[in-house]
XYZ file of N, CA and C in Angstrom:
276
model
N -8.167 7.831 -17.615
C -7.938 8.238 -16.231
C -7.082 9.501 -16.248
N -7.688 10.743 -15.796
C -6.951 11.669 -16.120
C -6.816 12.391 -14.574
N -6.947 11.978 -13.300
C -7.108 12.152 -12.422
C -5.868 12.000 -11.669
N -4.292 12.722 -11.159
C -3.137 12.066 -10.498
C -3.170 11.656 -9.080
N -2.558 10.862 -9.069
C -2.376 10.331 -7.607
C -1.749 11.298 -6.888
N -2.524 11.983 -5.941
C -2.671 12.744 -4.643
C -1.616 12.010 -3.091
N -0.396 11.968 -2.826
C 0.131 11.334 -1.959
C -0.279 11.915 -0.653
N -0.280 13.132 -0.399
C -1.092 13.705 0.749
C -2.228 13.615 0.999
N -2.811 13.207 0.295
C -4.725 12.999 0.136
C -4.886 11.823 0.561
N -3.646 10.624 -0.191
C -4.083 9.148 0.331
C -3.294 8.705 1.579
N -2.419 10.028 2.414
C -1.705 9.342 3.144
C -2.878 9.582 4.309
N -3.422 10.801 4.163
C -4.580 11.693 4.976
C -5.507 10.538 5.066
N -6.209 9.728 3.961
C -7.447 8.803 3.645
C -7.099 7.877 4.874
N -5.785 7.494 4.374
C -5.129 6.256 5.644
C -5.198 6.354 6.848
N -4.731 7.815 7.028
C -4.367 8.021 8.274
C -6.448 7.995 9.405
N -6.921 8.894 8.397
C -8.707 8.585 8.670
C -8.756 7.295 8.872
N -8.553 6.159 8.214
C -9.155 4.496 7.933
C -8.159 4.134 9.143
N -6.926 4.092 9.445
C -6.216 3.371 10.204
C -5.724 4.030 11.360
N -6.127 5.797 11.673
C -5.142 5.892 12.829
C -3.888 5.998 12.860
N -3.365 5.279 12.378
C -2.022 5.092 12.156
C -1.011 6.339 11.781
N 0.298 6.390 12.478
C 1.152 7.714 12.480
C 1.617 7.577 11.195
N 2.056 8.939 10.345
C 1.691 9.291 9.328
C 3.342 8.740 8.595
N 3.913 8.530 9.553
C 5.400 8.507 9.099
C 5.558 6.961 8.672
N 4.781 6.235 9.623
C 4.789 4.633 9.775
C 4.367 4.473 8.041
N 3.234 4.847 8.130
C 2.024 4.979 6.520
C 3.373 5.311 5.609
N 3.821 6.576 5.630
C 4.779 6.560 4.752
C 5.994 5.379 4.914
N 6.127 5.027 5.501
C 7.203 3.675 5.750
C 6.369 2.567 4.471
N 5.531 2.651 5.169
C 4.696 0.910 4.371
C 4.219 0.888 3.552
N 4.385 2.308 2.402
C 3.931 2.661 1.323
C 5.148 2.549 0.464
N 6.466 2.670 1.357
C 7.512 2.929 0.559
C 7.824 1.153 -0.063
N 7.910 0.429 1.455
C 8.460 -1.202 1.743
C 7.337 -1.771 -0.299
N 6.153 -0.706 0.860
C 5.195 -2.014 -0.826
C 5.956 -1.660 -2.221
N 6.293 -0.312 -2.037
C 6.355 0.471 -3.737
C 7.598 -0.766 -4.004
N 8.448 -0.891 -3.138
C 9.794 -1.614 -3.549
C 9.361 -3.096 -4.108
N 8.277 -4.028 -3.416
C 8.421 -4.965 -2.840
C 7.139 -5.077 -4.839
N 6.214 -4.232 -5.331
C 6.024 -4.042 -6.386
C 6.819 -4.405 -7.519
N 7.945 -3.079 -7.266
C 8.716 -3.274 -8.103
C 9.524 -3.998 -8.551
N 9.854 -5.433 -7.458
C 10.413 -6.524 -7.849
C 9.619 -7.387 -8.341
N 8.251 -7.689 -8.282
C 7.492 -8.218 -8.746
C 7.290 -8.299 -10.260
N 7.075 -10.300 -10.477
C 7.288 -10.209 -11.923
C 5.700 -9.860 -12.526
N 5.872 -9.127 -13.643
C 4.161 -9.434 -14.572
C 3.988 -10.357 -15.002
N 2.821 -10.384 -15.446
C 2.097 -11.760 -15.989
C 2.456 -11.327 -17.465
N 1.924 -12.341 -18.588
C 1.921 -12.036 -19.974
C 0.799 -10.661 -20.243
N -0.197 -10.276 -19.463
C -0.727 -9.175 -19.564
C -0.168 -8.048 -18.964
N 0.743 -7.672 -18.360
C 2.008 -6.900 -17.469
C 0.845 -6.625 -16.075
N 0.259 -7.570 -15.714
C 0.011 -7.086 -14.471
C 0.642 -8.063 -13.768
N 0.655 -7.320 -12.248
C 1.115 -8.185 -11.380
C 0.329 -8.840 -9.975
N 0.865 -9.930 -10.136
C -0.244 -10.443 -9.017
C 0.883 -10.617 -7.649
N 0.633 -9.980 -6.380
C 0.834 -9.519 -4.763
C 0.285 -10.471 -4.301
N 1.175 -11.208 -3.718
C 0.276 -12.198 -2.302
C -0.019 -11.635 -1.428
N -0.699 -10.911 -0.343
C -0.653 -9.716 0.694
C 0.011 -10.511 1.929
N 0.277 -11.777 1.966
C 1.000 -12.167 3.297
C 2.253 -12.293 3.122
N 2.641 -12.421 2.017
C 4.294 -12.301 1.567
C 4.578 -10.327 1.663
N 3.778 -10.086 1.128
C 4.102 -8.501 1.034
C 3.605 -8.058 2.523
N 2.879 -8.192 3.029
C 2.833 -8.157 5.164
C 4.306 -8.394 5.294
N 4.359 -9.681 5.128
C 5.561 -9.922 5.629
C 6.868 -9.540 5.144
N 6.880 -9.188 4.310
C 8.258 -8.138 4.010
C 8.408 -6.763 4.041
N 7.260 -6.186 4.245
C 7.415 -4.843 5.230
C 7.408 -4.623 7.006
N 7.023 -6.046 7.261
C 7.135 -5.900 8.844
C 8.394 -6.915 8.796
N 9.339 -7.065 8.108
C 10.600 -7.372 7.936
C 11.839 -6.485 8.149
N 11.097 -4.925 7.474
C 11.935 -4.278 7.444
C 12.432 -3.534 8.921
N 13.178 -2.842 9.621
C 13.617 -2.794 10.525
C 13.133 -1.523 11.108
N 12.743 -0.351 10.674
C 11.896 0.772 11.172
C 10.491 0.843 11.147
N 10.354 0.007 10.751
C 8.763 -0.447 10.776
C 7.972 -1.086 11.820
N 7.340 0.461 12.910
C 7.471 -0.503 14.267
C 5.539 -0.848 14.105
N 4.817 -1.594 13.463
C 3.580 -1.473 13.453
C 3.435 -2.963 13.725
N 2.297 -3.322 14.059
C 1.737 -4.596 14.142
C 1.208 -5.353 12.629
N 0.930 -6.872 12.654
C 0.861 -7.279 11.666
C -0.606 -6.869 11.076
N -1.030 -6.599 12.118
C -2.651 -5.925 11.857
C -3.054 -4.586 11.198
N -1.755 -3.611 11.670
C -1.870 -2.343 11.921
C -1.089 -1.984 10.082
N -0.535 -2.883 9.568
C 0.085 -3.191 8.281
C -0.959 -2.998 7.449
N -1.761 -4.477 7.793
C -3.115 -4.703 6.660
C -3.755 -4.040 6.801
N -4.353 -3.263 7.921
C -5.292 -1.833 7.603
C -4.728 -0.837 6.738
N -3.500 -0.438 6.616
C -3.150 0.529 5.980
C -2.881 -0.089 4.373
N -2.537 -1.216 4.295
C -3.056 -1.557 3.098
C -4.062 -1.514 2.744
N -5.113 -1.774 3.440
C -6.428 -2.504 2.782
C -7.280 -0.737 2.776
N -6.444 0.152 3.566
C -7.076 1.512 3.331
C -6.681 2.276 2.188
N -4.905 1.805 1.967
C -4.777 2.323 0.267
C -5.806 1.076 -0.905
N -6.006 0.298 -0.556
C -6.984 -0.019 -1.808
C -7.795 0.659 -1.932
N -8.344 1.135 -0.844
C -10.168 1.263 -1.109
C -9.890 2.812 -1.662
N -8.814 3.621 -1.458
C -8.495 4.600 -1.856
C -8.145 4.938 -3.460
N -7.146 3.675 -3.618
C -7.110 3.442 -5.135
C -7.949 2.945 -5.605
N -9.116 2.281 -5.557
C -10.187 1.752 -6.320
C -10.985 2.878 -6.695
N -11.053 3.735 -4.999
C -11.782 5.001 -5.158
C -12.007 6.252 -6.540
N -10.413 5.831 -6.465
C -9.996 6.840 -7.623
C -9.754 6.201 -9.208
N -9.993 5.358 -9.050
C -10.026 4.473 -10.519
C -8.282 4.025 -10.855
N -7.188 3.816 -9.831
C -6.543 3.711 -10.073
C -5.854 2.263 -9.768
N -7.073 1.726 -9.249
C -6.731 -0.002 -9.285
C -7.841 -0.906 -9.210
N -7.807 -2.054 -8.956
C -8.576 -3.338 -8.618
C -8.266 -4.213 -8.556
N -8.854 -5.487 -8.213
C -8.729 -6.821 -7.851
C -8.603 -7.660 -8.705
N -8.062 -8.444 -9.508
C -7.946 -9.486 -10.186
C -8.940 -10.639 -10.004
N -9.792 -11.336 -10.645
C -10.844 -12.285 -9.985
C -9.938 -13.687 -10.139
């Protein structure tokens, strides 16, 4: 994968998929990066995200004025963005 992650490109993708104000997107990109990084790995170092625990701890946070709906679109628009780009997937 020799391709870098573009933050203006995927905030742009989002903002296309969800509408959503660009500042919010940057809010709920930040809540996940954190909410990642506490996350433990498995014995293969990946990590497995519940998306309703991680919903719910970015619409926890206190500047985060979006709906619980308006959350999971902008998640579910950075996946399709990172899959896009070969920089993630789904665990079966």
């Amino acid at each position: 994968m020799t391709e870098q992650l573009n933050e203006q490109e995927l905030i742009q993708f989002i903002v296309d998929k969800s509408k959503a104000d660009p500042k919010q997107i940057q809010l709920v990109l930040k809540y996940e990066k954190d909410f990642i990084i506490k996350a433990e790995e498995n014995a293969k170092g990946e990590v497995d995200i519940d998306s309703d625990e991680l919903i719910d701890h970015i619409l926890g946070r206190p500047d985060v004025k979006l709906t619980e709906l308006a959350v999971d679109t902008i998640l579910e628009a950075e996946m399709d963005y990172l899959m896009k780009k070969g920089f993630a997937g789904y665990i079966d």
